[in-house]
CSV table of C-alpha atoms in Angstrom, one decimal:
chain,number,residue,atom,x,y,z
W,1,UNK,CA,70.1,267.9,159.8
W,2,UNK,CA,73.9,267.7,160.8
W,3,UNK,CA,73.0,268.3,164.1
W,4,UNK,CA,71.7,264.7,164.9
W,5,UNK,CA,75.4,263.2,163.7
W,6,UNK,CA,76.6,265.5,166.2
W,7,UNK,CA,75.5,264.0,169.4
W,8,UNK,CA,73.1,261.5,169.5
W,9,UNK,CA,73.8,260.5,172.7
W,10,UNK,CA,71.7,260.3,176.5
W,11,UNK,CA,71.1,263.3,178.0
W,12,UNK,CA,69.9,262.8,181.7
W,13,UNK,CA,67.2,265.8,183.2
W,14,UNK,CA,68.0,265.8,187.0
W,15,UNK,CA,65.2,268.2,188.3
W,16,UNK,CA,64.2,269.6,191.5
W,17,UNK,CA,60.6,268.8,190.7
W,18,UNK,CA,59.3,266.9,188.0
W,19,UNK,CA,56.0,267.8,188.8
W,20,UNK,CA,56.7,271.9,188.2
W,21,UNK,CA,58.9,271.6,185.5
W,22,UNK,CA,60.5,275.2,185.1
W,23,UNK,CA,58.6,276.4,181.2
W,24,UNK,CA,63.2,276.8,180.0
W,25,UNK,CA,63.5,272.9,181.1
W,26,UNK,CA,59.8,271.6,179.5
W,27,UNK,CA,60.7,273.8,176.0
W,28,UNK,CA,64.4,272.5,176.2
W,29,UNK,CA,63.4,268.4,176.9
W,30,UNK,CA,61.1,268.7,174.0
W,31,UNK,CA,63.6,270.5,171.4
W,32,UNK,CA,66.3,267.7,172.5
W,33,UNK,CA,64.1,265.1,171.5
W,34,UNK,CA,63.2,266.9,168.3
W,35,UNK,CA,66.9,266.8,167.3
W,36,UNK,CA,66.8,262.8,168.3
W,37,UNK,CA,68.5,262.8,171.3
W,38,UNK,CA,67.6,260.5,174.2
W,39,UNK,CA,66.5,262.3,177.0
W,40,UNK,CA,65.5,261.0,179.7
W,41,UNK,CA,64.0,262.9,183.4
W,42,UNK,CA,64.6,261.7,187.0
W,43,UNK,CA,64.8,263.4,190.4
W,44,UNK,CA,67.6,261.1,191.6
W,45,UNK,CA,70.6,259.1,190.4
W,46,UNK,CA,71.4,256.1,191.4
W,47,UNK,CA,74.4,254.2,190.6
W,48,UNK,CA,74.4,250.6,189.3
W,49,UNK,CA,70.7,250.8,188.6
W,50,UNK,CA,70.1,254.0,186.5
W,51,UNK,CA,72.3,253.4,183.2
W,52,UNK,CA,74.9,256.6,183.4
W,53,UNK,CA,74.0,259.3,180.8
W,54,UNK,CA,77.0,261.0,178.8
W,55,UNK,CA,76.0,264.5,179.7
W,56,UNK,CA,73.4,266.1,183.1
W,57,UNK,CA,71.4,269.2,183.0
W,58,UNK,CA,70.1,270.1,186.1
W,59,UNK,CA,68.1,273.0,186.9
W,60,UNK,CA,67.5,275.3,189.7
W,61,UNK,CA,69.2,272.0,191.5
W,62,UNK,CA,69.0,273.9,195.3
W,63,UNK,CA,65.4,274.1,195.1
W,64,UNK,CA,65.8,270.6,196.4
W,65,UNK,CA,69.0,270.3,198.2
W,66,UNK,CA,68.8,266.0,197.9
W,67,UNK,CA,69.6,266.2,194.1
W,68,UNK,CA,73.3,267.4,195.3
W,69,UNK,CA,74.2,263.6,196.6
W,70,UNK,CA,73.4,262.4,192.9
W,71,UNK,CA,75.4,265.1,191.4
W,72,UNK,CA,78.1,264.2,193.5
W,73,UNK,CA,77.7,260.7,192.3
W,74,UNK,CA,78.0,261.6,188.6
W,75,UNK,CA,80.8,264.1,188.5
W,76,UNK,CA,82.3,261.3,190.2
W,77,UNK,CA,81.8,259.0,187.5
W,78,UNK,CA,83.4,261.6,185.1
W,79,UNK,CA,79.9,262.6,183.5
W,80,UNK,CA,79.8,266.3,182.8
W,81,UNK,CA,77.2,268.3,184.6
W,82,UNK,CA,75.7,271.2,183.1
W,83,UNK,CA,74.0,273.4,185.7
W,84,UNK,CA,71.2,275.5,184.2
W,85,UNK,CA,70.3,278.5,186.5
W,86,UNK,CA,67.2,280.8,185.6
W,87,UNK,CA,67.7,283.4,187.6
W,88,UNK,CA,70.2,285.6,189.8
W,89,UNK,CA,69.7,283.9,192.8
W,90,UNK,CA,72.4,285.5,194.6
W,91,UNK,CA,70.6,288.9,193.8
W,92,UNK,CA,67.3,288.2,194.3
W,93,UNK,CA,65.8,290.2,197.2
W,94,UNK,CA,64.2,288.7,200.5
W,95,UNK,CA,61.1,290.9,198.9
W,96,UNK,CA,60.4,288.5,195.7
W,97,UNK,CA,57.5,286.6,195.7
W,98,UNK,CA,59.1,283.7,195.1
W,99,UNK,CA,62.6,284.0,197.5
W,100,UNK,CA,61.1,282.0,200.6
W,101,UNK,CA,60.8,278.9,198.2
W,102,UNK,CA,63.6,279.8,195.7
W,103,UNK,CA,65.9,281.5,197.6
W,104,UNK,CA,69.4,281.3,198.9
W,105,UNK,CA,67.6,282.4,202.5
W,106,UNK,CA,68.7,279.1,203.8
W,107,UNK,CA,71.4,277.5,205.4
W,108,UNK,CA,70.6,274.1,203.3
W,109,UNK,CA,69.8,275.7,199.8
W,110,UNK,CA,72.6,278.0,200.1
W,111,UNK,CA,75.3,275.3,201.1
W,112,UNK,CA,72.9,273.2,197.9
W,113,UNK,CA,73.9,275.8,195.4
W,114,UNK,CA,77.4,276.3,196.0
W,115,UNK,CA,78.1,272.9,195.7
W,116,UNK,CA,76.2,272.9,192.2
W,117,UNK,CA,78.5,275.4,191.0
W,118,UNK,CA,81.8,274.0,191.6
W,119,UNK,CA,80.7,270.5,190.4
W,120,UNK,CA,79.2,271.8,186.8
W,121,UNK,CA,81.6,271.6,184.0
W,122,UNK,CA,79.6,274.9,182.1
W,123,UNK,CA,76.8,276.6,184.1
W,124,UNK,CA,74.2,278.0,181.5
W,125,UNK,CA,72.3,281.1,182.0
W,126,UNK,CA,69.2,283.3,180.0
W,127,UNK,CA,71.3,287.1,180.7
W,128,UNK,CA,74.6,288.5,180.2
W,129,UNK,CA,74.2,290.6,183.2
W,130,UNK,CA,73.7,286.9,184.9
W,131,UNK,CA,76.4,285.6,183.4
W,132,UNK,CA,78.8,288.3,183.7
W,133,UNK,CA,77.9,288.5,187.8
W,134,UNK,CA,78.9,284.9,188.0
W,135,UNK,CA,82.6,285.0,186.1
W,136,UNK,CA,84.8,285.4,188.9
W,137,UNK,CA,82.6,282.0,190.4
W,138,UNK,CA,82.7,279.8,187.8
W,139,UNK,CA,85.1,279.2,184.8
W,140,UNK,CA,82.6,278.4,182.2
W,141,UNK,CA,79.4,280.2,182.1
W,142,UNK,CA,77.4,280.2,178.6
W,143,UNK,CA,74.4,282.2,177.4
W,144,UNK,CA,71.3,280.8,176.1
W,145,UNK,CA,68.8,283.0,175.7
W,146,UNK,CA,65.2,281.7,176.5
W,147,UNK,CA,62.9,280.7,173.8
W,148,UNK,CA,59.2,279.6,172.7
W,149,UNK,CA,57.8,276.8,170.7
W,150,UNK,CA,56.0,276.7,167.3
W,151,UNK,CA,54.6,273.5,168.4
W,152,UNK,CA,52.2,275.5,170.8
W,153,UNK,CA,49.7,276.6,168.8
W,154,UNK,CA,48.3,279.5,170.8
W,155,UNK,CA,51.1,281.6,169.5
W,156,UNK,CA,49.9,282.0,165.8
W,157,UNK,CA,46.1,282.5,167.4
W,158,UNK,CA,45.1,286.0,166.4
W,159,UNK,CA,43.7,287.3,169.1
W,160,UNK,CA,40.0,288.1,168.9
W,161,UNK,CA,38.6,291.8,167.9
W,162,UNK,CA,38.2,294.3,170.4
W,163,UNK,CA,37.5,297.7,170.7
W,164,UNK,CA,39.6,298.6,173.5
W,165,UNK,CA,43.1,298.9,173.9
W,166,UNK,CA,44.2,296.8,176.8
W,167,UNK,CA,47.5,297.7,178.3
W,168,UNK,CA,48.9,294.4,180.0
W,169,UNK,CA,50.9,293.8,182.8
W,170,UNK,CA,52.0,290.0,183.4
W,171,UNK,CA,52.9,290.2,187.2
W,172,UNK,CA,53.8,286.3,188.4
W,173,UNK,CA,57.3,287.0,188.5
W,174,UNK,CA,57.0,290.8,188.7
W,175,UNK,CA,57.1,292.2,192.0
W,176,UNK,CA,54.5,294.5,192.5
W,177,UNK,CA,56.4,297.6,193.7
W,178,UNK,CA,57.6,297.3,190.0
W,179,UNK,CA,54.2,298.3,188.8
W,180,UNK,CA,53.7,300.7,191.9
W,181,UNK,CA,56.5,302.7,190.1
W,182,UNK,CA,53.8,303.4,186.6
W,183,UNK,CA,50.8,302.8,188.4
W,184,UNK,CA,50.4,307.2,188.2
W,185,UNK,CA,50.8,307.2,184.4
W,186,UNK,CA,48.4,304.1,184.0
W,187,UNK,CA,45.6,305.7,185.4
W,188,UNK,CA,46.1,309.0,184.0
W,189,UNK,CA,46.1,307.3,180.3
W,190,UNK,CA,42.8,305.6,181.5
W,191,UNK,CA,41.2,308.7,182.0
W,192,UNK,CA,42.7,310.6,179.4
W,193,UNK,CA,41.9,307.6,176.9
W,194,UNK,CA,38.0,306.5,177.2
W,195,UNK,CA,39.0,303.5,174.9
W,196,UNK,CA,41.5,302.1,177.1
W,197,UNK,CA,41.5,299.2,179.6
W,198,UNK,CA,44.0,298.1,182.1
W,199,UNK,CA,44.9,294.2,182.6
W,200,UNK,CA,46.3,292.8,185.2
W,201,UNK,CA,47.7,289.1,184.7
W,202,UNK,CA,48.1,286.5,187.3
W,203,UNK,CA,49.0,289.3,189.9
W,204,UNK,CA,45.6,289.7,192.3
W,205,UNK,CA,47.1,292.7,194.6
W,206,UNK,CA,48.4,294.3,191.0
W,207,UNK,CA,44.5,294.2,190.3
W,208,UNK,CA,44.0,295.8,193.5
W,209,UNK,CA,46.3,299.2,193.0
W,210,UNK,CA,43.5,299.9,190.0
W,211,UNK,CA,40.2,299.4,192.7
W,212,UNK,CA,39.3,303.2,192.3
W,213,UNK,CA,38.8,302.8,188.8
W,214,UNK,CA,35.3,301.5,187.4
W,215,UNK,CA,35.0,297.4,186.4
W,216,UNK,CA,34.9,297.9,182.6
W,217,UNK,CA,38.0,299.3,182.9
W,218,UNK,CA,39.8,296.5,184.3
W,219,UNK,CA,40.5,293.3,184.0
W,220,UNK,CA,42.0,290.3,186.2
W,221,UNK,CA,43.3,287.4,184.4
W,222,UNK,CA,45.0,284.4,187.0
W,223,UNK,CA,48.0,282.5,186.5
W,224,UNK,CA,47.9,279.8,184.0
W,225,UNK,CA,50.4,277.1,183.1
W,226,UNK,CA,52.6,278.0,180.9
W,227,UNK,CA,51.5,276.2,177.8
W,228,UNK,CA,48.2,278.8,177.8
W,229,UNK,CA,50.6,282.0,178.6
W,230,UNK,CA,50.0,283.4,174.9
W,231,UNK,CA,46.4,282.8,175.0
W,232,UNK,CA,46.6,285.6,178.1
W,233,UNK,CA,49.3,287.7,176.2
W,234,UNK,CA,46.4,287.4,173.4
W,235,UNK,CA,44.4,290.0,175.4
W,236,UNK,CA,46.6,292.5,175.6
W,237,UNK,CA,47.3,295.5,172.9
W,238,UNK,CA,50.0,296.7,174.1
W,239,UNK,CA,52.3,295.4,177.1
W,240,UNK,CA,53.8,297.4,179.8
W,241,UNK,CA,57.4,295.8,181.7
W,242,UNK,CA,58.3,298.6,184.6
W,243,UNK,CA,61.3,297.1,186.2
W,244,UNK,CA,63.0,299.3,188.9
W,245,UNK,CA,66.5,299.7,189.0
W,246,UNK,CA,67.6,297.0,191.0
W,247,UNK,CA,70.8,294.8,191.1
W,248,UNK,CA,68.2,291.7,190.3
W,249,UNK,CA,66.2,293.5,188.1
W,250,UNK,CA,68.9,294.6,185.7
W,251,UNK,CA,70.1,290.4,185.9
W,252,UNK,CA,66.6,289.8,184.1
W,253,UNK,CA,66.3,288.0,181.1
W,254,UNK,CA,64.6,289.2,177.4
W,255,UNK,CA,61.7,287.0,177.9
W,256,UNK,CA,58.8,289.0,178.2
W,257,UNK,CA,60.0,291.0,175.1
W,258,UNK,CA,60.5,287.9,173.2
W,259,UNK,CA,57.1,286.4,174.1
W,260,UNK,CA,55.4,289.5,173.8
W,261,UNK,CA,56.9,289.6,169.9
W,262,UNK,CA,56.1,286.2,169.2
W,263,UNK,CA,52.6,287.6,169.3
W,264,UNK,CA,53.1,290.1,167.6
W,265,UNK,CA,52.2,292.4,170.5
W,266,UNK,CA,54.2,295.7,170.9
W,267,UNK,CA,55.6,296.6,174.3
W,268,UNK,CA,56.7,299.4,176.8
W,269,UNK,CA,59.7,298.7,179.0
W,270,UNK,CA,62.2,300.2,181.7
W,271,UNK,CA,65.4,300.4,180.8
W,272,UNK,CA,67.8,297.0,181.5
W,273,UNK,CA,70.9,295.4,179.8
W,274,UNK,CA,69.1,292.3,178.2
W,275,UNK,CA,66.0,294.9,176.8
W,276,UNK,CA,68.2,297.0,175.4
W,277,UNK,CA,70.1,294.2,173.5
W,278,UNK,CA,66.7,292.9,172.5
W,279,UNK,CA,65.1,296.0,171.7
W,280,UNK,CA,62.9,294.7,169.2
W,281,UNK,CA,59.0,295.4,168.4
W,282,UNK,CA,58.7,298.1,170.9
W,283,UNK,CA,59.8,301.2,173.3
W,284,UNK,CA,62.5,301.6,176.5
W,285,UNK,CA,61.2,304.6,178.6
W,286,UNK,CA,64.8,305.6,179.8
W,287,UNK,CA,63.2,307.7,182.8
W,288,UNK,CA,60.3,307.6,184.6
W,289,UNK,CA,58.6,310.2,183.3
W,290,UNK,CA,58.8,308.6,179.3
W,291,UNK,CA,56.0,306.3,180.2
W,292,UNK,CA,53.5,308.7,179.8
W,293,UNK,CA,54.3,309.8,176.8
W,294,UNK,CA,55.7,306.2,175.3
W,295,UNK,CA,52.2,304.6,176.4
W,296,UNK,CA,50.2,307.5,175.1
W,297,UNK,CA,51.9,307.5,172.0
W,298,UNK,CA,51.3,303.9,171.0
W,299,UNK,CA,47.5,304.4,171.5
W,300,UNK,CA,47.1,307.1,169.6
W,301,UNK,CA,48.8,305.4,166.5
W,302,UNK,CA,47.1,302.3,165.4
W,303,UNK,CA,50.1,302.0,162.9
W,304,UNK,CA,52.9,302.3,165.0
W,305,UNK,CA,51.3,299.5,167.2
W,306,UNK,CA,51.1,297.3,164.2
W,307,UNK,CA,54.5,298.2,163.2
W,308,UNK,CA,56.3,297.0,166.0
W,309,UNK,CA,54.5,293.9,166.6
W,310,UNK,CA,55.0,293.0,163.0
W,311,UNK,CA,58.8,293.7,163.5
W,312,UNK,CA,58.5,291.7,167.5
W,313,UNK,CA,57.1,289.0,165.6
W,314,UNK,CA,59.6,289.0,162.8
W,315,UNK,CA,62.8,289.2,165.6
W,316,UNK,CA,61.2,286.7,168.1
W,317,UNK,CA,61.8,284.0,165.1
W,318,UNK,CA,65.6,284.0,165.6
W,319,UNK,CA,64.7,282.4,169.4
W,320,UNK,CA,62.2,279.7,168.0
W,321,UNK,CA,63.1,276.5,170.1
W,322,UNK,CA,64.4,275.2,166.9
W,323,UNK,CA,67.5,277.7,166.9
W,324,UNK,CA,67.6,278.0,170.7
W,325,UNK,CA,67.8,273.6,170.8
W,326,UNK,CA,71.0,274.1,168.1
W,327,UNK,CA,72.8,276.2,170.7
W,328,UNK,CA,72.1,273.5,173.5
W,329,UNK,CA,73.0,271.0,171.2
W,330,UNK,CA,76.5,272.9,170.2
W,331,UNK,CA,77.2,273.4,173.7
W,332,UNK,CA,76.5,269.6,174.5
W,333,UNK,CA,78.6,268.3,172.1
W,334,UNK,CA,81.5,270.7,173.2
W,335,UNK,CA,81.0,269.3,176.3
W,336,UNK,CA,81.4,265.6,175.8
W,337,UNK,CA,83.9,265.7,173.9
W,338,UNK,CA,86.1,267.5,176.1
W,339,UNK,CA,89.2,265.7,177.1
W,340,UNK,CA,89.1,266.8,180.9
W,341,UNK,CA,92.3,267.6,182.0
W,342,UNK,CA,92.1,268.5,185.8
W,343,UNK,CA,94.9,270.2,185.9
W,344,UNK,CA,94.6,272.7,183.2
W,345,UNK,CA,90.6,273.0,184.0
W,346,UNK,CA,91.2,276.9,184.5
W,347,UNK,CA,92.0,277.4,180.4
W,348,UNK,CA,88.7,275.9,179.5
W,349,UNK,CA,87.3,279.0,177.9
W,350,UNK,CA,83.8,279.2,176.4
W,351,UNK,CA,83.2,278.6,172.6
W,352,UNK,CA,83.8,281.6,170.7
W,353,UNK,CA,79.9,282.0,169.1
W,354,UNK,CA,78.9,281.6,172.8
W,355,UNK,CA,80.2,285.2,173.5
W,356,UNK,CA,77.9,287.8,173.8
W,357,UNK,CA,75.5,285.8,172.3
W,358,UNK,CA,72.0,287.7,172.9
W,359,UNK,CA,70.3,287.6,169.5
């Protein structure tokens, strides 16, 4: 493979928490090595004992304000810092589930993740809309998409026979107002459909909007790591992503679309930038009141179900960790061999097949 003469060279992790590796970092590390690069994982630097790397990702680095000295320390020493973001922290609202420990809500982590950004030669990110909030910040900001691994088998499991149809809603990073907004249309296709089932995953007050309805009818299933995420997705038919229209909501990656068609399982979404780029293996519900209908419709036709998780599946093979680990790997070796001239920094421009790259 030409990409191993490309850059063969040490690539240093610097992580906010090597115990909760974030699922982007874990499939990343693992790719890298794949391709034969050394990678190596640490939650500080230190200089003189740690042998320098010739390239730092760092992820989500305000999550742990400390990892800023070390950065510091290697943009110092001329080593080019690539700052991975996976989310749109800046529009993520005080009501997320995860903003009191994620969050630019403090002094220290705000302060932590400004400083990230002006010391990263190239700050990555999984959405255009991310991206394109964060040009007039940063000079070089680069899309890579999110992506799943072959290597976990789960994904080619077919899921065991059933004879409902379970409509799915993942809810650990959804908020739950999200699913407030279909909750109406879920519970009239329960009753209108005596075949159907609703399933709630990792979400326990999500379970609780469906309490009126009786227990065969649905289903809790809690957070898991990662790793067994399509083994969940595995009991769902067909999966349902409301999304208000919020400034943080539209920022929002394809992931769940991708995942979802990795498993061949078709989907129902809202309307956002990154879904409608994606687009594959299932239906947008433009308005509200298309659920209905879009859910309804892929329960009454058995073929149009297996359809689009046939064509998901098909489209979710273009963001294999294999191709996603090339466009790392491209950007990389981009990066290191940059001659950095400070003072005409501003002209860097990103790589032309980084541009709009969603597919």
């Amino acid at each position: 493979d030409h990409f191993n003469s490309h850059f063969n060279g040490n690539i240093l992790f610097l992580l906010p928490d090597l115990e909760r590796k974030s699922s982007r970092m874990t499939l990343l590390q693992s790719a890298l090595e794949s391709f034969g690069c050394g990678v190596s994982e640490k939650r500080e630097y230190i200089p003189n004992r740690d042998p320098k790397p010739d390239v730092v990702i760092t992820s989500d680095p305000h999550l742990n304000p400390m990892l800023l000295e070390s950065l510091s320390t290697l943009s110092n020493g001329s080593v080019p810092i690539i700052l991975d973001l996976d989310a749109d922290f800046e529009k993520q609202p005080i009501s997320h589930p995860e903003y009191n420990t994620k969050g630019l809500g403090t002094r220290t982590r705000s302060n932590a993740y400004s400083s990230a950004i002006s010391l990263a030669r190239t700050v990555t990110v999984p959405s255009a809309t991310h991206a394109d909030s964060l040009k007039n910040l940063v000079e070089n900001v680069c899309v890579i998409p999110n992506g799943w691994s072959n290597k976990n088998k789960l994904w080619q499991k077919e899921p065991s026979q059933r004879n409902t149809i379970n409509l799915g809603w993942y809810g650990t990073d959804g908020q739950l107002e999200d699913l407030v907004l279909i909750r109406r249309f879920i519970i009239r296709i329960l009753r209108e459909f005596h075949n159907t089932r609703v399933v709630v995953i990792g979400n326990p007050q999500g379970y609780r909007l469906f309490d009126g309805l009786p227990e065969n009818r649905r289903m809790y299933l809690p957070a898991v790591s990662h790793e067994e995420f399509p083994y969940q997705l595995g009991q769902v038919d067909v999966l349902l992503v409301p999304l208000r229209n919020t400034p943080y909501n539209l920022s929002l990656p394809d992931t769940l679309l991708v995942e979802a068609g990795a498993k061949g399982i078709p989907w129902v979404a809202s309307s956002i930038p990154s879904f409608h780029r994606w687009q594959r293996g299932g239906v947008i519900s433009e308005a509200l009141d298309e659920w209905h209908l879009n859910m309804r419709h892929l329960i009454m036709d058995e073929e149009l179900r297996r359809r689009l998780g046939k064509d998901g599946r098909s489209a979710a093979e273009a963001r294999e960790m294999k191709q996603i680990g090339k466009l790392w790997l491209e950007m990389i070796n981009q990066i290191t061999h940059q001659k950095v001239d400070l003072l005409s920094s501003a002209e860097r421009t990103i790589p032309s097949y980084m541009v709009g790259l969603e597919h």
